[in-house]
N, CA and C atoms as an extended XYZ file, in Angstrom:
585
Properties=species:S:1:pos:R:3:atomname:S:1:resname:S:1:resid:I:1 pbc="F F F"
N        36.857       43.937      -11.676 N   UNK     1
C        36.840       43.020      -10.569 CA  UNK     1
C        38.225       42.909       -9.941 C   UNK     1
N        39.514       42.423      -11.128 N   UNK     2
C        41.066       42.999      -10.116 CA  UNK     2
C        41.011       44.156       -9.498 C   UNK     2
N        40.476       45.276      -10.287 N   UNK     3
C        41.037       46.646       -9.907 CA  UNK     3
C        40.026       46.540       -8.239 C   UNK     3
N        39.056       46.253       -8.062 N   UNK     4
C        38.192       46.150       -6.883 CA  UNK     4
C        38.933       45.304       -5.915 C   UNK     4
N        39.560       43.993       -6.221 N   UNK     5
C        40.010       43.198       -5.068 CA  UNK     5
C        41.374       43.643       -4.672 C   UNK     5
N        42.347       44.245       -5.857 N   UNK     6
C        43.588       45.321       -5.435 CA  UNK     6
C        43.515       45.974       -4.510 C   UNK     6
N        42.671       46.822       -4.631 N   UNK     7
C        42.173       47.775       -3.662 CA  UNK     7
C        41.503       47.454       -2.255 C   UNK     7
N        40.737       46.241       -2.243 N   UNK     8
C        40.550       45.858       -0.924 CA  UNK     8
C        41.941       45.224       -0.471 C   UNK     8
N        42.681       45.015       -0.901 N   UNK     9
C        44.062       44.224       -0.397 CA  UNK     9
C        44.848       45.521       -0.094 C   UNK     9
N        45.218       46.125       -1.115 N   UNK    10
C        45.702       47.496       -0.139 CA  UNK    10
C        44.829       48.085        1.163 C   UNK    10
N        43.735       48.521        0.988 N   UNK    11
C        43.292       49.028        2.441 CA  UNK    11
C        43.721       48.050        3.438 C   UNK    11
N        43.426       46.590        3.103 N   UNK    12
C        43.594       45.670        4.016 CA  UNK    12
C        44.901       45.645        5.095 C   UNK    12
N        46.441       45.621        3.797 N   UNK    13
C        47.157       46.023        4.467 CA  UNK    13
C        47.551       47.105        5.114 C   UNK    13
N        47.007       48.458        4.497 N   UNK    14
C        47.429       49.733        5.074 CA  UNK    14
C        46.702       49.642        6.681 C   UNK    14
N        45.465       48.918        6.500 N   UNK    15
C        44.771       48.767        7.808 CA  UNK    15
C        45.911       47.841        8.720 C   UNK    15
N        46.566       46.872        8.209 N   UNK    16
C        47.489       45.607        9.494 CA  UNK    16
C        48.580       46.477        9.562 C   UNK    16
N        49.233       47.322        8.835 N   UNK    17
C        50.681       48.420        9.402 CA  UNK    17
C        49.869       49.105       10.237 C   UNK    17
N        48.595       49.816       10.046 N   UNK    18
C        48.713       50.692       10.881 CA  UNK    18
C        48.160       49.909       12.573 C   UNK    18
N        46.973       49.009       12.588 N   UNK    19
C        47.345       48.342       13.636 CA  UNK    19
C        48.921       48.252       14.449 C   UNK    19
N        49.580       46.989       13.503 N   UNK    20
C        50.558       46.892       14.168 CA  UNK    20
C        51.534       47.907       14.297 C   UNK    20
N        51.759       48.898       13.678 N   UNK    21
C        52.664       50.196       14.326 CA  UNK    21
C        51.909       50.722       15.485 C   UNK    21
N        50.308       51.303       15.677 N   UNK    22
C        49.782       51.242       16.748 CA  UNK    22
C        50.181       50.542       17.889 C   UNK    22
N        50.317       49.172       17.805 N   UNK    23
C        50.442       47.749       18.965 CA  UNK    23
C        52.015       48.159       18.880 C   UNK    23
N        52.970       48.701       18.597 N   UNK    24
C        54.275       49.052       18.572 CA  UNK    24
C        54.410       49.826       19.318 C   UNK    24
N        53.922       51.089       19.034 N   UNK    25
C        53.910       52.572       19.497 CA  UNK    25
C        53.244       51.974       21.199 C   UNK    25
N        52.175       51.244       21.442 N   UNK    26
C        51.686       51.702       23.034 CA  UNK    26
C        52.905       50.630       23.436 C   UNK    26
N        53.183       49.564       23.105 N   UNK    27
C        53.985       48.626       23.878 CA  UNK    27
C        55.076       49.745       24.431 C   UNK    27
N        56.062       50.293       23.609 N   UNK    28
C        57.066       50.889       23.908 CA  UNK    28
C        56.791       51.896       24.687 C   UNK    28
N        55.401       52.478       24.627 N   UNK    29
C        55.516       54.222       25.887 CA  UNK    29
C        54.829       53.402       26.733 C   UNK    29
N        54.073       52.291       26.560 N   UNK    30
C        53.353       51.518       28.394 CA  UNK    30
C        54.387       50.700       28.854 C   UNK    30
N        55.437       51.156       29.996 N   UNK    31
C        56.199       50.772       30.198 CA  UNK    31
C        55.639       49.651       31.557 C   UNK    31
N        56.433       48.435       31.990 N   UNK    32
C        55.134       47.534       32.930 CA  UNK    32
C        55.254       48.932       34.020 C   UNK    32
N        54.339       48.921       34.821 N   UNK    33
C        53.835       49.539       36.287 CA  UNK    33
C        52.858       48.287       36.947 C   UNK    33
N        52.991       48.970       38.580 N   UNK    34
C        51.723       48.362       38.953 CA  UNK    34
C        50.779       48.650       39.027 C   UNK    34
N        49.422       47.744       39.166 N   UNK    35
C        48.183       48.537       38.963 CA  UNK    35
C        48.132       49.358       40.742 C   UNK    35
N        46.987       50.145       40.484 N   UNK    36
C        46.899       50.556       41.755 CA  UNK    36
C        46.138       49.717       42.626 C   UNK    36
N        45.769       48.153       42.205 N   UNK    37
C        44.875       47.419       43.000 CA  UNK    37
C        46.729       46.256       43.465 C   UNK    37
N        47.670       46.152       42.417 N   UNK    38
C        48.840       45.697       42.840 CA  UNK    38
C        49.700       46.508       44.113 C   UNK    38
N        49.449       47.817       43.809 N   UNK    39
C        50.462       48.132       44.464 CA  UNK    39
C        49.531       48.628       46.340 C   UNK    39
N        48.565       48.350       45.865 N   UNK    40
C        47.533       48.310       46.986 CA  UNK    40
C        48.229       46.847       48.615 C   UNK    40
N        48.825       46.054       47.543 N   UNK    41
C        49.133       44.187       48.053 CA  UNK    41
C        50.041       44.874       48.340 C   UNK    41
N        50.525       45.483       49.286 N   UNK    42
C        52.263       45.652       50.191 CA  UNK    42
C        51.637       45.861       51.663 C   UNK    42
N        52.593       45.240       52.804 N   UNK    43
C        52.399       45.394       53.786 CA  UNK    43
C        52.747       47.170       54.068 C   UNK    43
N        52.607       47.742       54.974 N   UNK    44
C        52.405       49.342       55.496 CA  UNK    44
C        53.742       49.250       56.622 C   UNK    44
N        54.300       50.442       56.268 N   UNK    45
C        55.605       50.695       57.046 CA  UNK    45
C        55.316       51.640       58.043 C   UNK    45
N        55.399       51.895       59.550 N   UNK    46
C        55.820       52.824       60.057 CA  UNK    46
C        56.164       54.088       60.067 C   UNK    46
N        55.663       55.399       60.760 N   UNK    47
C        56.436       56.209       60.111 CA  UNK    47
C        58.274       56.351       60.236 C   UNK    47
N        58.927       56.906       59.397 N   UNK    48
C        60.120       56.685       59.546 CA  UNK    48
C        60.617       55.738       58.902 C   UNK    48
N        60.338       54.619       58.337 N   UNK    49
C        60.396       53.668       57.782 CA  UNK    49
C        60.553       53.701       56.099 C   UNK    49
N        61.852       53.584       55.661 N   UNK    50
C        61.631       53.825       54.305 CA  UNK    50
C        60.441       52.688       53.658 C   UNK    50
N        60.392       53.720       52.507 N   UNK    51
C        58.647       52.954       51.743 CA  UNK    51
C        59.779       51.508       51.180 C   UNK    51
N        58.669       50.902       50.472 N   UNK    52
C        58.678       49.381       50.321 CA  UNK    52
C        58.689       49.712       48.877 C   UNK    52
N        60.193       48.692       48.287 N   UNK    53
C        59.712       48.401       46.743 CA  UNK    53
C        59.157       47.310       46.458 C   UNK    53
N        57.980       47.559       46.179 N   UNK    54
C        57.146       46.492       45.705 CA  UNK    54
C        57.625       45.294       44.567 C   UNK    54
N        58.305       45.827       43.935 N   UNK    55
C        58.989       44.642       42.917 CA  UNK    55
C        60.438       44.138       43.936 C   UNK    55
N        60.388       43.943       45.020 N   UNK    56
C        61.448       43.546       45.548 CA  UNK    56
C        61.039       42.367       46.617 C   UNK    56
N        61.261       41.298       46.421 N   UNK    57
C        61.074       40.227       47.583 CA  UNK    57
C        61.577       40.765       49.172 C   UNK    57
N        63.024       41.958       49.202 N   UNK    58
C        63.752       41.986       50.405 CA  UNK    58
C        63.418       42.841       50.979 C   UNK    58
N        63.065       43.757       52.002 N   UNK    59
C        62.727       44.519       53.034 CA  UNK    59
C        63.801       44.466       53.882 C   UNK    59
N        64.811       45.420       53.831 N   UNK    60
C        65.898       45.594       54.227 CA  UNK    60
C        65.771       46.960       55.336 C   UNK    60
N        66.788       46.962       56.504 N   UNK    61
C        66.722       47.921       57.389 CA  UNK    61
C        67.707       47.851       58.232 C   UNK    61
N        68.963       48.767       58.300 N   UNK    62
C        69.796       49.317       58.962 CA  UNK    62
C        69.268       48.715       60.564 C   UNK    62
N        70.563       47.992       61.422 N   UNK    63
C        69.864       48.165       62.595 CA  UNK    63
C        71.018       49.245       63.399 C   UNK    63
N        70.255       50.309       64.223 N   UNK    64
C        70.558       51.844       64.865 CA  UNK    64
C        72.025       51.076       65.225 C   UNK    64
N        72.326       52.525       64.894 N   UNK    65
C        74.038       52.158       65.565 CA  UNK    65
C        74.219       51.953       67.081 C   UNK    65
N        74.057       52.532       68.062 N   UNK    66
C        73.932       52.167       69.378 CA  UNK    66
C        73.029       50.604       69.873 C   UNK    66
N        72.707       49.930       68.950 N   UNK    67
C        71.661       48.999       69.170 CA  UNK    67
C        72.465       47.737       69.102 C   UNK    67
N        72.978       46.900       69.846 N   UNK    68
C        73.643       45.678       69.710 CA  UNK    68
C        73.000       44.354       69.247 C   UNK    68
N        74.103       43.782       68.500 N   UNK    69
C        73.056       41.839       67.975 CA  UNK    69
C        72.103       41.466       69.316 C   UNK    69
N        72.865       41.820       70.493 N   UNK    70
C        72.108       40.624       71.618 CA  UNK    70
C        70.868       41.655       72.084 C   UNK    70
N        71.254       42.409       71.726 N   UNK    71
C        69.435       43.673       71.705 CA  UNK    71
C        68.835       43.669       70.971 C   UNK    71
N        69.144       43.441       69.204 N   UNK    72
C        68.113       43.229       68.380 CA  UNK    72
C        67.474       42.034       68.566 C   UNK    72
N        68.231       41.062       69.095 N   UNK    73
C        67.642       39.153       69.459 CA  UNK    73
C        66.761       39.530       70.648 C   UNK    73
N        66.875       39.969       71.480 N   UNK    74
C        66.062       40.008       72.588 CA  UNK    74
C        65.075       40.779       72.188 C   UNK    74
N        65.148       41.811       71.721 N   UNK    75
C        64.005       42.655       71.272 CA  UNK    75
C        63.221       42.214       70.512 C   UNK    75
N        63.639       41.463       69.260 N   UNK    76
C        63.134       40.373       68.285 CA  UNK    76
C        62.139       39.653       69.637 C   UNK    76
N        62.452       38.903       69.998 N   UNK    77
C        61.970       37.940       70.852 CA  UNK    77
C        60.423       38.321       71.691 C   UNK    77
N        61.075       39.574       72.472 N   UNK    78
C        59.943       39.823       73.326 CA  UNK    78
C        58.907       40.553       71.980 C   UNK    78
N        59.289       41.739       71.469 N   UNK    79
C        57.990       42.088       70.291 CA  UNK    79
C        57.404       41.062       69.809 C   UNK    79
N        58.330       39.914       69.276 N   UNK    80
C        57.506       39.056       68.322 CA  UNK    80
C        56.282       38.695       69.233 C   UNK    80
N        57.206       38.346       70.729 N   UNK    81
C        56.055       37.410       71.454 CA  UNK    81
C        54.806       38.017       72.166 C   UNK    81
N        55.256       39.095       72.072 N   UNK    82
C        53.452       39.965       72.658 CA  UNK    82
C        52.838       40.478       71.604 C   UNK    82
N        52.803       40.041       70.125 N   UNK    83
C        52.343       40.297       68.918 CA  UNK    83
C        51.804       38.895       68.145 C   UNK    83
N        52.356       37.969       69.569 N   UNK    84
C        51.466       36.621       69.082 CA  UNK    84
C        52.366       35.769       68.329 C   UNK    84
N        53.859       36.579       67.865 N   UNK    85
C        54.259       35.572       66.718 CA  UNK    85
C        55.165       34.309       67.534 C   UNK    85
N        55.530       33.163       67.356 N   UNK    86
C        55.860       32.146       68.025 CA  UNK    86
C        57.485       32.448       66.623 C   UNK    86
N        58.557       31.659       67.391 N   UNK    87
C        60.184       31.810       67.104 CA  UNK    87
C        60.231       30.487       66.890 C   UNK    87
N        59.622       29.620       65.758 N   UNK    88
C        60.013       28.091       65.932 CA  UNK    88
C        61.318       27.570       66.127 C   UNK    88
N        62.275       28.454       64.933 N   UNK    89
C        63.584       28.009       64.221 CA  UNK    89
C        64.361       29.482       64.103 C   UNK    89
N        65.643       28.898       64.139 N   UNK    90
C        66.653       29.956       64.202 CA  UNK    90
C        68.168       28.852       63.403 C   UNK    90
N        68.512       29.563       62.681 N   UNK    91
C        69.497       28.992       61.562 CA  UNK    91
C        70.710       29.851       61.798 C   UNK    91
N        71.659       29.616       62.600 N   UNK    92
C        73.163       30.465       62.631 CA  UNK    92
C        73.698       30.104       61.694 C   UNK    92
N        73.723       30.234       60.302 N   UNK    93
C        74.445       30.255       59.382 CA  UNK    93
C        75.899       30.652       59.476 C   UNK    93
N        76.229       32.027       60.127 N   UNK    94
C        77.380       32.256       60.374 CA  UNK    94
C        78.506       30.956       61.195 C   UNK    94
N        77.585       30.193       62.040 N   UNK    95
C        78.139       29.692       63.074 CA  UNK    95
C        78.390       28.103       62.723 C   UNK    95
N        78.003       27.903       61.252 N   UNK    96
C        77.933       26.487       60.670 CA  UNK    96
C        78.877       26.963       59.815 C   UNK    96
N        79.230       28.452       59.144 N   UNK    97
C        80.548       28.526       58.251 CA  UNK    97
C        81.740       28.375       59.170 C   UNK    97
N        81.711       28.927       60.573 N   UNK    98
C        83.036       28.797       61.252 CA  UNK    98
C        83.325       27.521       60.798 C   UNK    98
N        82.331       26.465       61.889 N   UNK    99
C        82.476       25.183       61.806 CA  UNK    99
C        83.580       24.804       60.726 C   UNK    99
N        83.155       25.364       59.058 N   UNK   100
C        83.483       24.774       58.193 CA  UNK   100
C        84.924       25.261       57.796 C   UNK   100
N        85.697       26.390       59.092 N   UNK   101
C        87.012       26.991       58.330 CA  UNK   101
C        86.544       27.986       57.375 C   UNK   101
N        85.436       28.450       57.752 N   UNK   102
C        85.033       29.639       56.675 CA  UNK   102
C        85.017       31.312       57.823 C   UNK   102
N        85.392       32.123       56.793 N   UNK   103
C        84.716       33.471       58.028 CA  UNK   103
C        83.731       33.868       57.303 C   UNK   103
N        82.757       33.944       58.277 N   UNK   104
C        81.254       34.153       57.613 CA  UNK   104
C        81.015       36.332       57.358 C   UNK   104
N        82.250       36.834       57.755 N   UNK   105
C        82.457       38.138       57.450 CA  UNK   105
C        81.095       38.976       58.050 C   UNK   105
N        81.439       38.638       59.678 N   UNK   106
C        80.098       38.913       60.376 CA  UNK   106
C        78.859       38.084       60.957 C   UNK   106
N        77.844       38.673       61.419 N   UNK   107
C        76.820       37.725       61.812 CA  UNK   107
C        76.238       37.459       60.370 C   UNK   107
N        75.641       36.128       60.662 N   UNK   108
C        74.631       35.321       59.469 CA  UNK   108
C        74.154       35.080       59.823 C   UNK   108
N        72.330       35.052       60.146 N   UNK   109
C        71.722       34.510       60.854 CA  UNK   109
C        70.208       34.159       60.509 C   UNK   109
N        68.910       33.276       60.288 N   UNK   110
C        68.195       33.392       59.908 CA  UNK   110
C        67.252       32.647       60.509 C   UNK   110
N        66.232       33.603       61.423 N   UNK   111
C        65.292       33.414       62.391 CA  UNK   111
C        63.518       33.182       61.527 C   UNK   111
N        62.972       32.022       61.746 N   UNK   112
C        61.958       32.167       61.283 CA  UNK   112
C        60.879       32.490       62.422 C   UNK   112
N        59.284       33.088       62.027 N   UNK   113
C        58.545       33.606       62.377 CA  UNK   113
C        56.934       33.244       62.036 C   UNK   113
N        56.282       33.005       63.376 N   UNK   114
C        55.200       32.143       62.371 CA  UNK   114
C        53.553       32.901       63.265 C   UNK   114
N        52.757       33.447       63.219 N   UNK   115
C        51.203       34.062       63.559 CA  UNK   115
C        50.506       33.092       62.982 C   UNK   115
N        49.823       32.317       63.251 N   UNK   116
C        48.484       31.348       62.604 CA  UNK   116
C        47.249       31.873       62.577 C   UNK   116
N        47.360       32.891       63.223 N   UNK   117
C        45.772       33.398       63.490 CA  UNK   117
C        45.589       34.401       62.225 C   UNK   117
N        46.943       35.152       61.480 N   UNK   118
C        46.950       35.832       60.340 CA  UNK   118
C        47.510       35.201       59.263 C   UNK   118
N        48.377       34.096       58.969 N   UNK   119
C        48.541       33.461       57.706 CA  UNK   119
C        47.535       31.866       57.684 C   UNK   119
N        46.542       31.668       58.764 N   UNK   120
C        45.852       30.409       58.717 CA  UNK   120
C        45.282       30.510       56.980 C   UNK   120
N        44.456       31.934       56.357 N   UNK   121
C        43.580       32.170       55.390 CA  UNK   121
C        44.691       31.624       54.110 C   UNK   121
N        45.462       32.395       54.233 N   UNK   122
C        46.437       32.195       53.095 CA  UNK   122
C        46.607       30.451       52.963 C   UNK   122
N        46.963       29.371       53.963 N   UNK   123
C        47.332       28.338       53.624 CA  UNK   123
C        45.965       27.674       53.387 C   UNK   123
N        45.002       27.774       53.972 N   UNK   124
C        43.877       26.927       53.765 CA  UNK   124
C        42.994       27.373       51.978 C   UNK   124
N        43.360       28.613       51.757 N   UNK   125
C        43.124       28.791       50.267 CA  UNK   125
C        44.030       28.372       49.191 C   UNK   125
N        45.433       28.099       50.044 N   UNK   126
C        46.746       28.007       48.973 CA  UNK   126
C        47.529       27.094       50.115 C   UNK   126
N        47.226       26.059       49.872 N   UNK   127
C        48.406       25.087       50.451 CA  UNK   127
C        50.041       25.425       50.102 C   UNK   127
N        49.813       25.302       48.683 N   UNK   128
C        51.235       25.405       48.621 CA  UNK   128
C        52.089       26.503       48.833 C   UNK   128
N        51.740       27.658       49.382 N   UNK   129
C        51.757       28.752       49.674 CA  UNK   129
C        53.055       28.024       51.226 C   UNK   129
N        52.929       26.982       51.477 N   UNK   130
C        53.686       26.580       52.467 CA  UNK   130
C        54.884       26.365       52.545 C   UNK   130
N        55.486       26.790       51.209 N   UNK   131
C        57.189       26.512       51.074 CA  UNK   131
C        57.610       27.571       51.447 C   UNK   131
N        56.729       28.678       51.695 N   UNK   132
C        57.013       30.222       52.408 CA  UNK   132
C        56.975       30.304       53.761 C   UNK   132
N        56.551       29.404       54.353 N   UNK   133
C        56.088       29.524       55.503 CA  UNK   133
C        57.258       28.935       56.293 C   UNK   133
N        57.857       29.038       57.658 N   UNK   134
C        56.913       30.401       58.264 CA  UNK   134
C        57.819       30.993       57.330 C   UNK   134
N        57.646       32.995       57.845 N   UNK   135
C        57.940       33.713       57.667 CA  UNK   135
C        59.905       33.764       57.864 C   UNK   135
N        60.299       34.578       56.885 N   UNK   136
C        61.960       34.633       57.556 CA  UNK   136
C        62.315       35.741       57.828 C   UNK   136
N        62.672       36.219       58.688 N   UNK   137
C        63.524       37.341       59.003 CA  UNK   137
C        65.327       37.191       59.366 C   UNK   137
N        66.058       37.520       58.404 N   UNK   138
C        67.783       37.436       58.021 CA  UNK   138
C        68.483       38.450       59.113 C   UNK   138
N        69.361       37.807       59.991 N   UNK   139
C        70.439       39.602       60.440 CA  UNK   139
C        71.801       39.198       60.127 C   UNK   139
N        71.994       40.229       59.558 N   UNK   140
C        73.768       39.931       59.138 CA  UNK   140
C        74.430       41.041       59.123 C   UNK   140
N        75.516       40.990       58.705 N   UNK   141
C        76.350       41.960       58.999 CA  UNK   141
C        77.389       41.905       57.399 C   UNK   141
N        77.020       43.469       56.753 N   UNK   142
C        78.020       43.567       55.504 CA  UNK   142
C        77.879       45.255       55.484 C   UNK   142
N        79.275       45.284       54.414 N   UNK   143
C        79.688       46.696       54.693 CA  UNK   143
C        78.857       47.810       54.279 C   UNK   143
N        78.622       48.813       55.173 N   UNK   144
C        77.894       50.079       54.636 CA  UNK   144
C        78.535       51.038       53.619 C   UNK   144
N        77.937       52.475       53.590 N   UNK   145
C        78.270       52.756       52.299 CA  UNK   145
C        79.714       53.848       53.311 C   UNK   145
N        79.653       53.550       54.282 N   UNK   146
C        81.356       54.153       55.015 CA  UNK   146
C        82.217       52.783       54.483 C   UNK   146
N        81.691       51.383       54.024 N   UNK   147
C        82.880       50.532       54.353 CA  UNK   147
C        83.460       50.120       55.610 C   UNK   147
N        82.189       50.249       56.339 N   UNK   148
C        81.967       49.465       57.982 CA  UNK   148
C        81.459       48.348       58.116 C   UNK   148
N        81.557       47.768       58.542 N   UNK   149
C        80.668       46.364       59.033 CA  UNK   149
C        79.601       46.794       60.304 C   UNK   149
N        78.555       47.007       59.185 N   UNK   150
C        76.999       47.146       59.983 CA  UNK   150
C        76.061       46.085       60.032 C   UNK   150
N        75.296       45.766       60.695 N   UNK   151
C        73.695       44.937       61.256 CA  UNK   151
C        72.945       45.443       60.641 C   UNK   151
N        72.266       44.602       59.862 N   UNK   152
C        70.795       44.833       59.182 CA  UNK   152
C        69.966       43.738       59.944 C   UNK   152
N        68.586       44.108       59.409 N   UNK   153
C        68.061       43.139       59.759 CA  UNK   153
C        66.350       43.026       58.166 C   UNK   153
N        66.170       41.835       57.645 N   UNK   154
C        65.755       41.856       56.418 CA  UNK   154
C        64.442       41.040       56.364 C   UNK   154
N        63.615       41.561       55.625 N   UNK   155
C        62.468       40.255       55.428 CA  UNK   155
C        61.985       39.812       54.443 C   UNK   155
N        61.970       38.425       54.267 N   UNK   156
C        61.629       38.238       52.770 CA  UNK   156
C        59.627       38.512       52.947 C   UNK   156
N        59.187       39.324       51.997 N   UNK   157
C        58.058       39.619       52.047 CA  UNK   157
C        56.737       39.008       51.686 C   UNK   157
N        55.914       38.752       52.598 N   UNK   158
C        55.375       37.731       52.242 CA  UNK   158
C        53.901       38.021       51.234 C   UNK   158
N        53.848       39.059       50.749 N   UNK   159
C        52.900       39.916       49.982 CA  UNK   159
C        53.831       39.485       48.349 C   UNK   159
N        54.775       39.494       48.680 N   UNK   160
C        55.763       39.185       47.671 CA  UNK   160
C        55.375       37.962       47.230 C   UNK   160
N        56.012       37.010       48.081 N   UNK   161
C        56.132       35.294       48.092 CA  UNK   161
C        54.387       35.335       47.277 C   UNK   161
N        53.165       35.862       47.567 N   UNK   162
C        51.991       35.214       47.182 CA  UNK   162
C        51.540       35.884       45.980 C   UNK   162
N        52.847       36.327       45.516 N   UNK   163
C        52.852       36.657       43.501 CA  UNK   163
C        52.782       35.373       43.124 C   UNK   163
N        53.368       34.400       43.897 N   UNK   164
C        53.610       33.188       43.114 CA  UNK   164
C        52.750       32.558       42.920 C   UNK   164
N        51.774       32.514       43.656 N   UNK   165
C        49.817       31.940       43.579 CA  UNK   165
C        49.742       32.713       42.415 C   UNK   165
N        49.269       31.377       41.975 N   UNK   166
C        47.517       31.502       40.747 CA  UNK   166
C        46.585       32.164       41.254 C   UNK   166
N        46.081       33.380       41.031 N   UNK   167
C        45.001       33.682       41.177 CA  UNK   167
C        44.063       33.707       42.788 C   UNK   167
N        45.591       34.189       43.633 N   UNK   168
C        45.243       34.168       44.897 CA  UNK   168
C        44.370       35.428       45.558 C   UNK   168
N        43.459       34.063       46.122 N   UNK   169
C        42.217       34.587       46.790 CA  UNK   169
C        41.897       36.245       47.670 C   UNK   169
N        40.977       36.853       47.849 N   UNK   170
C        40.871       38.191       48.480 CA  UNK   170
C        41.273       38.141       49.912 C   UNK   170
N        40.697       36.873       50.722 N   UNK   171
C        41.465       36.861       51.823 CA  UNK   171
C        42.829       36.678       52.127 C   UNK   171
N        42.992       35.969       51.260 N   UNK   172
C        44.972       35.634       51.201 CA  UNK   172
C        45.813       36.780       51.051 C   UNK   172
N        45.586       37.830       50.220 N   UNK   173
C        45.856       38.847       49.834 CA  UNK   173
C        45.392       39.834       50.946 C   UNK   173
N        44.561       40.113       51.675 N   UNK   174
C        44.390       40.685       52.874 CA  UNK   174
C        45.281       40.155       54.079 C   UNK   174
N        45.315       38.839       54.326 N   UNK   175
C        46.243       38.337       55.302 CA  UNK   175
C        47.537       38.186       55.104 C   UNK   175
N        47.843       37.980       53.620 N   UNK   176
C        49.211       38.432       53.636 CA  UNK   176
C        49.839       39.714       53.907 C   UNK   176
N        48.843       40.982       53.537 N   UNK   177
C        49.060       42.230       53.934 CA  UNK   177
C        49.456       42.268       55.329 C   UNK   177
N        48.344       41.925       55.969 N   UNK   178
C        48.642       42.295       57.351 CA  UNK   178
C        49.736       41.570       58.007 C   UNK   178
N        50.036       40.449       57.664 N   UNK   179
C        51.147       39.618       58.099 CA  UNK   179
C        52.695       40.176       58.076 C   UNK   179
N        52.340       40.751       56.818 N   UNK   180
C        53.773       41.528       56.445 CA  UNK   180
C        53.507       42.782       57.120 C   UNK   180
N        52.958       43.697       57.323 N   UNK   181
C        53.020       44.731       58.007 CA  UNK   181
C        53.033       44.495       59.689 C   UNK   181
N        52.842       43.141       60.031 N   UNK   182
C        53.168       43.068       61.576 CA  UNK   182
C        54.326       43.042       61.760 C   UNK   182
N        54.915       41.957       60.545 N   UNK   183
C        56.133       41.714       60.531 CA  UNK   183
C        57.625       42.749       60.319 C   UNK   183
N        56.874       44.036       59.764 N   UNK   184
C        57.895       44.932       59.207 CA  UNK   184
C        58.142       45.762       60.851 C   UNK   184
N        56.740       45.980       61.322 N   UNK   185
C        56.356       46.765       62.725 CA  UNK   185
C        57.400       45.815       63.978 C   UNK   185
N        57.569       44.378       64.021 N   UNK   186
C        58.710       44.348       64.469 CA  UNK   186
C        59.972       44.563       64.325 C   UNK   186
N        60.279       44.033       63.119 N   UNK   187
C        61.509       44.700       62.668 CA  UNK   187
C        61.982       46.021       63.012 C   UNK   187
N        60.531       47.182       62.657 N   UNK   188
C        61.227       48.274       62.690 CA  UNK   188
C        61.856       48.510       64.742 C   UNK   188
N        61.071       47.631       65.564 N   UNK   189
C        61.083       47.598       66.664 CA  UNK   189
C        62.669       47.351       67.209 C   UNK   189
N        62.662       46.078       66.847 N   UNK   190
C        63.418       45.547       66.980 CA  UNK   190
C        65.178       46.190       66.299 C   UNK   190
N        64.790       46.502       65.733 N   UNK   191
C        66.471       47.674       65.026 CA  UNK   191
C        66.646       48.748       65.960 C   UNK   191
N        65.241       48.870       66.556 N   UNK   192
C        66.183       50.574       67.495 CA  UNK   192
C        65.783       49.774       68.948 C   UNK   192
N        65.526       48.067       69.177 N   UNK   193
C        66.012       47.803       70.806 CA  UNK   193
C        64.975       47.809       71.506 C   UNK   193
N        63.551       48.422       70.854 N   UNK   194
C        62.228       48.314       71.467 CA  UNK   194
C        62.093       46.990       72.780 C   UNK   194
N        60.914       47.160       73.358 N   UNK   195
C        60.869       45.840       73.709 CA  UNK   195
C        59.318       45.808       74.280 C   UNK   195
């Protein structure tokens, strides 16, 4: 009867090492990825447009060298506005560091952006989804990889921002798509002066 319950106690354990070296072995070679239904949730770039890292809140983009601040603002302006998006707020950050005896080491600037007819789904499924809202688009100015002082222009992504939902809904996740891909389609506009 020992020699019988010995023996179920050894298999027992030889059975929990080899589990847990198993549960060892996949942790370490399944490194995280996204699924292909995650990486499906990114807004769509343009051609020309470098691709989107999906684990990245920022959507960053060179604005063309021949392309001036008061052309990307105007261009900003008119695209947004025949694409429906309304310019509530505009934040000169740069222009509140002067104020302060600071050099803001270039433009600082942070324009928000708001479509109701494509993020209405998202807030009425996810209220709180509203500390994102509107949308931001950043232009500033820091050094390139010459060690120039260049214009970008950046977006925090809003496919991104609705990681932060619980278990957010199929439409939310569709309208955030498209929201962000209108939003990138100006941008990309707006960097080479479109209008």
């Amino acid at each position: 009867m020992f020699m019988l319950s010995a023996r179920r106690m050894l298999h027992q354990s030889y059975c929990a090492v080899f589990f847990l070296s198993l549960g060892m072995v996949a942790c370490s070679v399944n490194q995280p990825s996204l699924t292909r239904k995650d990486n499906a949730l990114i807004g769509q770039v343009r051609p020309g447009m470098p691709a989107i890292d999906p684990t990245n809140a920022i959507y960053e983009l060179p604005v063309n060298a021949n392309v001036s601040y008061k052309d990307v603002v105007e261009s900003l302006k008119s695209v947004s506005e025949g694409m429906n998006f309304v310019n509530p707020a505009n934040f000169p950050i740069g222009e509140h560091l002067k104020l302060r005896g600071v050099d803001p080491q270039g433009i600082k600037e942070v324009r928000s952006f708001c479509n109701l007819s494509m993020g209405t789904e998202i807030i009425l499924d996810h209220p709180e989804f509203l500390v994102f809202a509107p949308c931001r688009v950043a232009l500033y100015e820091k050094l390139d990889q010459d060690n120039k002082l260049r214009l970008y222009i950046a977006l925090d992504r809003p496919t991104f921002d609705l990681k932060n939902i619980k278990h957010p809904t199929e439409r939310a996740k569709k309208s955030a798509q498209e929201l962000e891909t209108k939003l990138l389609e100006i941008m990309d506009r707006a960097r080479k002066g479109d209008f």
